PDB file of C-alpha atoms in Angstrom:
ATOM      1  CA  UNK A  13     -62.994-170.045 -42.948  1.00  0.00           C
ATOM      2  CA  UNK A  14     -63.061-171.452 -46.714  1.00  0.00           C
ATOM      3  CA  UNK A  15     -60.543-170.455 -48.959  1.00  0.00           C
ATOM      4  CA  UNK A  16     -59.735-167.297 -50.044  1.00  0.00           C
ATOM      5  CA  UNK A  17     -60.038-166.723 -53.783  1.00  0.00           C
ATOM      6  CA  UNK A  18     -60.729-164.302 -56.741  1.00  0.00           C
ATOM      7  CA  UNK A  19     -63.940-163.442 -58.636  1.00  0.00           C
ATOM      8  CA  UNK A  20     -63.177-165.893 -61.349  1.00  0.00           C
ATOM      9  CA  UNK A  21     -61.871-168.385 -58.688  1.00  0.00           C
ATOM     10  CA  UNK A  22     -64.819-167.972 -57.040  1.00  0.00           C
ATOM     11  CA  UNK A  23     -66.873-168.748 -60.197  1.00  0.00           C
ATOM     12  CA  UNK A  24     -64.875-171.899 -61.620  1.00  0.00           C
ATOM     13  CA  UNK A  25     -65.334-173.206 -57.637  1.00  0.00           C
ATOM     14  CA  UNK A  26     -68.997-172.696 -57.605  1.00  0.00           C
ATOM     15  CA  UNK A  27     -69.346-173.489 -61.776  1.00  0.00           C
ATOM     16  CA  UNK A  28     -70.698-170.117 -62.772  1.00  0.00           C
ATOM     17  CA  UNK A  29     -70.389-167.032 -65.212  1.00  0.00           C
ATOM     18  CA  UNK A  30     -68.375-164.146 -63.878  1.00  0.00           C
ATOM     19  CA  UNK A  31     -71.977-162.020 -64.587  1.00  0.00           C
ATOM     20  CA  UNK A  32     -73.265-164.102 -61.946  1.00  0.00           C
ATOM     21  CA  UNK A  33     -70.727-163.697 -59.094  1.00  0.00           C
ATOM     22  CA  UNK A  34     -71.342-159.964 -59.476  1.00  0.00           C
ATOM     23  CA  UNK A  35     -74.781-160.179 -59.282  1.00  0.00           C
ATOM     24  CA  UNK A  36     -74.321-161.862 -56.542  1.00  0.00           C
ATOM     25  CA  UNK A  37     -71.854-159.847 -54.930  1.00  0.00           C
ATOM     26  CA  UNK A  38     -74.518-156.662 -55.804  1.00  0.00           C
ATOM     27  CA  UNK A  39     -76.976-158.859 -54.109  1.00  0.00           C
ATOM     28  CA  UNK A  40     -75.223-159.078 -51.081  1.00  0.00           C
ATOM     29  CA  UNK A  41     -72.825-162.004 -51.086  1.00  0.00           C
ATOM     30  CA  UNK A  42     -69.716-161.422 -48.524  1.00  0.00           C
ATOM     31  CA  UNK A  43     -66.954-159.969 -50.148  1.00  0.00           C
ATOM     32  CA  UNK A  44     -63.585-160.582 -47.725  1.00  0.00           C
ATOM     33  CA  UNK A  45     -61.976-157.514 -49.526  1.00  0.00           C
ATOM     34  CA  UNK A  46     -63.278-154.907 -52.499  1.00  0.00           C
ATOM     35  CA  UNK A  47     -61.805-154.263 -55.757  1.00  0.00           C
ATOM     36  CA  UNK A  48     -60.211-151.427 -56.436  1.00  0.00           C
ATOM     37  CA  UNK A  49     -58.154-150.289 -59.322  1.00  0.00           C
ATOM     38  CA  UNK A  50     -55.419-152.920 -59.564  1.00  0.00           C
ATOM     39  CA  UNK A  51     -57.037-155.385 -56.994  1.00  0.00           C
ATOM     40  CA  UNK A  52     -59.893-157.700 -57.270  1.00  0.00           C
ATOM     41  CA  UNK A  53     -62.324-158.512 -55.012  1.00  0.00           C
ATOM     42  CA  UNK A  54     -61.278-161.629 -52.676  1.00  0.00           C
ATOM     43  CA  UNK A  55     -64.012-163.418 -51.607  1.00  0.00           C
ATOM     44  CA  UNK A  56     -63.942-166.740 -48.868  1.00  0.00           C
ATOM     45  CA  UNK A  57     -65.753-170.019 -50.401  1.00  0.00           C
ATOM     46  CA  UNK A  58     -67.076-170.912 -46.896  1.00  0.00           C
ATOM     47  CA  UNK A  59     -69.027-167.383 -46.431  1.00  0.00           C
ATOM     48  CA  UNK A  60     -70.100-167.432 -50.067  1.00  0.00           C
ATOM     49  CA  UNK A  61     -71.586-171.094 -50.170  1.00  0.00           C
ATOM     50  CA  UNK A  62     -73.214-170.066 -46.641  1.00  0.00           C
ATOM     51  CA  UNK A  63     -74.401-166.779 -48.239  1.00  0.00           C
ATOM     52  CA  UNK A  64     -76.156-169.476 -51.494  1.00  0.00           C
ATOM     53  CA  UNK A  65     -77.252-171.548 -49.303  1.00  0.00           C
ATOM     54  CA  UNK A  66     -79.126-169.012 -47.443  1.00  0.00           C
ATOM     55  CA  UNK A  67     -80.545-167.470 -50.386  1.00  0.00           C
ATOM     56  CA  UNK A  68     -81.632-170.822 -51.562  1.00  0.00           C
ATOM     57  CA  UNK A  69     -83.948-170.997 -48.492  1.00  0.00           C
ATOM     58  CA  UNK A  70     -85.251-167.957 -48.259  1.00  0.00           C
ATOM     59  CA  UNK A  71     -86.647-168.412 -52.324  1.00  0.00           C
ATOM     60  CA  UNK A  72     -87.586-171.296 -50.829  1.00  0.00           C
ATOM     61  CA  UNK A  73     -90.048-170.136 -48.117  1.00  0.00           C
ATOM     62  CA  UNK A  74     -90.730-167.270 -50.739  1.00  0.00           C
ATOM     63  CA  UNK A  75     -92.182-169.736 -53.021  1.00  0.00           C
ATOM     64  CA  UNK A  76     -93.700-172.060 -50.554  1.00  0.00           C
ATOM     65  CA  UNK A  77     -95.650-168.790 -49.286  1.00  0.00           C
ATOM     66  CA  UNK A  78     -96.981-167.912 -52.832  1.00  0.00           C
ATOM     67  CA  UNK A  79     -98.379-171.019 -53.403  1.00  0.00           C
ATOM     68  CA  UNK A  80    -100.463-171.012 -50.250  1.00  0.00           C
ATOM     69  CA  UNK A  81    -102.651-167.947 -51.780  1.00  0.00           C
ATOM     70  CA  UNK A  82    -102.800-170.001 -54.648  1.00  0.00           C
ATOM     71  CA  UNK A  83    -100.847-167.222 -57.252  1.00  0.00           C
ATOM     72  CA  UNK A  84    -103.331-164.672 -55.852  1.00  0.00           C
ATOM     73  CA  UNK A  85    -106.725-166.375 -55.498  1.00  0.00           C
ATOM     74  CA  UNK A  86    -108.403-166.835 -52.529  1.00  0.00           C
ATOM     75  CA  UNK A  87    -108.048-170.580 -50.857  1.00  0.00           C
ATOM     76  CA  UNK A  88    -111.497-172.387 -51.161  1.00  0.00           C
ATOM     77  CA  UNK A  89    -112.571-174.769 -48.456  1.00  0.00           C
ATOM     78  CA  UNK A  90    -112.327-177.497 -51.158  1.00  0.00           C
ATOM     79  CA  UNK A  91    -108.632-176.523 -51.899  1.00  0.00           C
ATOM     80  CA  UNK A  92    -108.001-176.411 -48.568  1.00  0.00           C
ATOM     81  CA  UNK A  93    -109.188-179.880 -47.500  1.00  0.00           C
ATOM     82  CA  UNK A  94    -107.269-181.467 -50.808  1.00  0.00           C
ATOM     83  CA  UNK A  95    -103.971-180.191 -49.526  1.00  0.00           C
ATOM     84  CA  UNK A  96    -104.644-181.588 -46.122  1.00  0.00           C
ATOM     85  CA  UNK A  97    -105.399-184.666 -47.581  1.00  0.00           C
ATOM     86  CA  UNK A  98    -102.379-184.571 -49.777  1.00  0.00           C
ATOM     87  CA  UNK A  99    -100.523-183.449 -46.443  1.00  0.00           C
ATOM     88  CA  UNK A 100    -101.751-186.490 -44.932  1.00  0.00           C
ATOM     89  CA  UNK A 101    -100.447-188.858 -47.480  1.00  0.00           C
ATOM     90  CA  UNK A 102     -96.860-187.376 -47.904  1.00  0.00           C
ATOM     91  CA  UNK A 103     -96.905-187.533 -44.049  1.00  0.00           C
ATOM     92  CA  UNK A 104     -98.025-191.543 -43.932  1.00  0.00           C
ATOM     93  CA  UNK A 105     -95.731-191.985 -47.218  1.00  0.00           C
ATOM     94  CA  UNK A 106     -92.459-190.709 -44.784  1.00  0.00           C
ATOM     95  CA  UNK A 107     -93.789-192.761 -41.911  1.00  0.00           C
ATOM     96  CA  UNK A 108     -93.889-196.355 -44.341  1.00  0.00           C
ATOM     97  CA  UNK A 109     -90.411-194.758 -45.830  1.00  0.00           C
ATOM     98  CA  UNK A 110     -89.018-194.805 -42.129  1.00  0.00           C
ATOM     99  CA  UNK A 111     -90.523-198.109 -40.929  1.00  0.00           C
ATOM    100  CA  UNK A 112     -88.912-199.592 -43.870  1.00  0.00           C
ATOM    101  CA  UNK A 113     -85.858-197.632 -43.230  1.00  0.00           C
ATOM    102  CA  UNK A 114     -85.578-195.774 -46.470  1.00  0.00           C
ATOM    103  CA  UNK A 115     -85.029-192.555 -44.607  1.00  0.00           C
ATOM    104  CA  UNK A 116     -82.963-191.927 -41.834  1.00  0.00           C
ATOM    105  CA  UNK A 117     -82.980-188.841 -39.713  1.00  0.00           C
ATOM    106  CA  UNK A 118     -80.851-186.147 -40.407  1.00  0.00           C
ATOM    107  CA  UNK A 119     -79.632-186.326 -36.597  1.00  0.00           C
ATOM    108  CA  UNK A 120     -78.392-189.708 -37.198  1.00  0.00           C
ATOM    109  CA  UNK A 121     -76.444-188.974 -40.416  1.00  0.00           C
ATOM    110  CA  UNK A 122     -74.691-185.917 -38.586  1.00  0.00           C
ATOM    111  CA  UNK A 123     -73.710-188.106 -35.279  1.00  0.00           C
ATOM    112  CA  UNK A 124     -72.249-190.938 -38.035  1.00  0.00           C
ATOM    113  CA  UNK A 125     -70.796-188.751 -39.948  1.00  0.00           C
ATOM    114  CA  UNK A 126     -68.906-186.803 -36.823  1.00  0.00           C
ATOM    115  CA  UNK A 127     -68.114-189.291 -35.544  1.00  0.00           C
ATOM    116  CA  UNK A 128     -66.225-190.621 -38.920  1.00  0.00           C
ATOM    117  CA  UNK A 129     -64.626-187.394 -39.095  1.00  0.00           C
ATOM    118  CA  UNK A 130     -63.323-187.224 -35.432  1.00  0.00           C
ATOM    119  CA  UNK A 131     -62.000-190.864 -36.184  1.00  0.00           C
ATOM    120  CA  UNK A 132     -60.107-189.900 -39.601  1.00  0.00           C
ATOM    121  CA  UNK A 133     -58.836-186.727 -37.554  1.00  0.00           C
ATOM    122  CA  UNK A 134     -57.988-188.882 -34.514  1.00  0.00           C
ATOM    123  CA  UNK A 135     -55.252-191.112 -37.426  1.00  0.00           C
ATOM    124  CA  UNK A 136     -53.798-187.744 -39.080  1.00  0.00           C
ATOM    125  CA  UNK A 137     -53.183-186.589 -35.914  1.00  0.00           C
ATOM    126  CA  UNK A 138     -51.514-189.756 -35.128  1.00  0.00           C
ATOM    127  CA  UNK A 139     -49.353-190.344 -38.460  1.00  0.00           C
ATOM    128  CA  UNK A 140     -46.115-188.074 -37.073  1.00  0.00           C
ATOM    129  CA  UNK A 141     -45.703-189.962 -33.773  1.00  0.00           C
ATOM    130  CA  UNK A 142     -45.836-193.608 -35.846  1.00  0.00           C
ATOM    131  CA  UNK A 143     -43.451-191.810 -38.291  1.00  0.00           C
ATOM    132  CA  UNK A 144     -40.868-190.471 -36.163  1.00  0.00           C
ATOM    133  CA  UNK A 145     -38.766-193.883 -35.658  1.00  0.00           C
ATOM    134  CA  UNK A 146     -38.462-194.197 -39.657  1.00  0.00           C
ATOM    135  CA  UNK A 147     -37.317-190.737 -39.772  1.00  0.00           C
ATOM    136  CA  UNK A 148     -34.782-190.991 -36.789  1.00  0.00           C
ATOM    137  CA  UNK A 149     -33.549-194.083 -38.755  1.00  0.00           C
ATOM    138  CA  UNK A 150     -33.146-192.621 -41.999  1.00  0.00           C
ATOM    139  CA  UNK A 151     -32.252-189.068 -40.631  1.00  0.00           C
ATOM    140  CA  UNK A 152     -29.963-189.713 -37.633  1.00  0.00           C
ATOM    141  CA  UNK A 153     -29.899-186.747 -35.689  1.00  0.00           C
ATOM    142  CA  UNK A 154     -32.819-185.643 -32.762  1.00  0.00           C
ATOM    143  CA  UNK A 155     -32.433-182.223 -34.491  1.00  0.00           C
ATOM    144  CA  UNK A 156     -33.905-183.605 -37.781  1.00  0.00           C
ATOM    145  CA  UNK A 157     -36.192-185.629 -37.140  1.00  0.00           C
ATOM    146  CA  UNK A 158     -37.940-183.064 -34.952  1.00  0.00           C
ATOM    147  CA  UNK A 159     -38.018-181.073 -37.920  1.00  0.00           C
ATOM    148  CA  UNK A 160     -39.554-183.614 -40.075  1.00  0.00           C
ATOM    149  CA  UNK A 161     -41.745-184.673 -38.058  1.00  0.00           C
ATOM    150  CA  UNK A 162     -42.711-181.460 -37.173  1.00  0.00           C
ATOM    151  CA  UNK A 163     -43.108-180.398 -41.204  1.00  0.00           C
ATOM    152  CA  UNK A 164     -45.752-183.968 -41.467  1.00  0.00           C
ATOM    153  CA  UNK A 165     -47.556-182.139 -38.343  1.00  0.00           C
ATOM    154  CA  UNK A 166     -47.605-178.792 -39.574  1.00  0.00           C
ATOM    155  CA  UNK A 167     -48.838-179.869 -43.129  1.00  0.00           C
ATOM    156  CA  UNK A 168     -51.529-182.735 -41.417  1.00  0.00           C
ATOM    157  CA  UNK A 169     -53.076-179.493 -38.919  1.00  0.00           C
ATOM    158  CA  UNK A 170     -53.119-177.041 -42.472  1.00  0.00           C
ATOM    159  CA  UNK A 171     -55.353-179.702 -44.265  1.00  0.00           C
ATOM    160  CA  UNK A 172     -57.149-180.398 -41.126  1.00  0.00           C
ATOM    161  CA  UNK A 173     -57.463-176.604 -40.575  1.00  0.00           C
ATOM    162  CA  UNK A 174     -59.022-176.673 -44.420  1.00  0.00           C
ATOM    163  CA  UNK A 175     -61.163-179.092 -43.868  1.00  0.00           C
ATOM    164  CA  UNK A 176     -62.493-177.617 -40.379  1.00  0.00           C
ATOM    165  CA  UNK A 177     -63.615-174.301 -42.141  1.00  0.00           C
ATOM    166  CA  UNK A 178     -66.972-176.496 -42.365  1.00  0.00           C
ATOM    167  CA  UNK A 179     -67.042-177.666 -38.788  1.00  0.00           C
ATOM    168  CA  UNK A 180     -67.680-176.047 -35.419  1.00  0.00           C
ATOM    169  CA  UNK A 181     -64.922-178.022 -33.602  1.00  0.00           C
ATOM    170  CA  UNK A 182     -61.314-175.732 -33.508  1.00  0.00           C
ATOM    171  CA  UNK A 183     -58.201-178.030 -34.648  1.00  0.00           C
ATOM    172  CA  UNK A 184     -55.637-177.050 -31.706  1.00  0.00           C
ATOM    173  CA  UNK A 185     -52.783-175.307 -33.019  1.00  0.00           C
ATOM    174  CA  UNK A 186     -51.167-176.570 -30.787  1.00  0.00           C
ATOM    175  CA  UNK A 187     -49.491-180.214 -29.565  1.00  0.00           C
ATOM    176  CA  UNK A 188     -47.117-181.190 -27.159  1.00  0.00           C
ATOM    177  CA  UNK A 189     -43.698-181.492 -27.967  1.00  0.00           C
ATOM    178  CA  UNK A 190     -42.461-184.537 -27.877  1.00  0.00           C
ATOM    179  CA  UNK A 191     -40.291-184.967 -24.464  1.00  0.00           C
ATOM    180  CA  UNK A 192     -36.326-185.571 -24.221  1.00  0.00           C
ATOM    181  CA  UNK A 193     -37.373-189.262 -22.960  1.00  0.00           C
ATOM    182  CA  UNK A 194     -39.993-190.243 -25.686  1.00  0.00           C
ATOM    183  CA  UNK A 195     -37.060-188.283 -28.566  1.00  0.00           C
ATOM    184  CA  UNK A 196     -34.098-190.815 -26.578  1.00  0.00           C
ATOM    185  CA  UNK A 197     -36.757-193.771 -27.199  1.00  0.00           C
ATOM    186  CA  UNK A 198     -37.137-193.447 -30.434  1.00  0.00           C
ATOM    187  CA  UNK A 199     -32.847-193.337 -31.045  1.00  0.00           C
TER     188      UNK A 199
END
């Protein structure tokens, strides 16, 4: 889930007019709630850059179809062997681009870039347990400094939870508190 915003939210996120957004919206864009009188519509970024993004494909394959009938004429045998001749090159000009490693496949940019995230979520996650000495030190009492702690965990999941909106992995909810022992350590 993206963030929840207004029509003209909505257009200064994605940088367009107002007119566009409801075109859009006539078009078909999710709409998380409708206007009515006195309320505007709400929309969530997430769905609506999904929504865009599907759109873009589909014109896509729209105009990748046209141009196979050749704007309405009929595909000669001549045009036909060209563009499996052009096929051919843009096909041995990836494979040089790969042996040269110019391109890399988009496989191996997701695993990287996973596998950055899960790190960079992995230290958040971690910043309230190295914290909670400095804040028993400065605080003084068990009380407070489980509630600080707990506000730097609570904030670290919400922007985690913001980010995730994008991901398919779930950020728990949910962590264990820290026991009686662990809290008497860190006196």
């Amino acid at each position: 889930m993206g963030k929840i915003v207004n029509r003209q939210e909505l257009a200064d996120t994605l940088g367009y007019s107002l007119p566009t957004i409801s075109s859009w919206t006539e078009e078909g864009m999710p709409v998380k709630s409708q206007g009515s009188r006195g309320r505007q519509f709400e929309y969530d970024t997430a769905d609506a850059v999904k929504w865009l993004l599907a759109r873009a494909r589909g014109e896509a394959k729209a105009k990748t179809a046209a141009s196979l009938n050749d704007q309405g004429e009929d595909i000669t045998m001549d045009k036909a062997r060209l563009r499996n001749e052009i096929a051919k090159a843009k096909l041995s000009e990836l494979e040089l681009a790969k042996e040269m490693e110019l391109v890399r496949p988009i496989e191996m940019i997701v695993k990287v870039l996973s596998n950055e995230i899960a790190n960079a979520r992995a230290r958040l996650l971690g910043i309230p347990s190295k914290l909670r000495p400095s804040i028993q030190l400065e605080v003084g009492t068990p009380e407070g400094t489980k509630t600080l702690v707990n506000e730097v965990e609570r904030l670290i999941l919400e922007a985690l939870n913001e980010i995730k909106s994008y991901a398919d992995v779930p950020v728990e909810e949910s962590h264990a508190e820290p026991t009686e022992e662990a809290e008497a350590d860190a006196e």
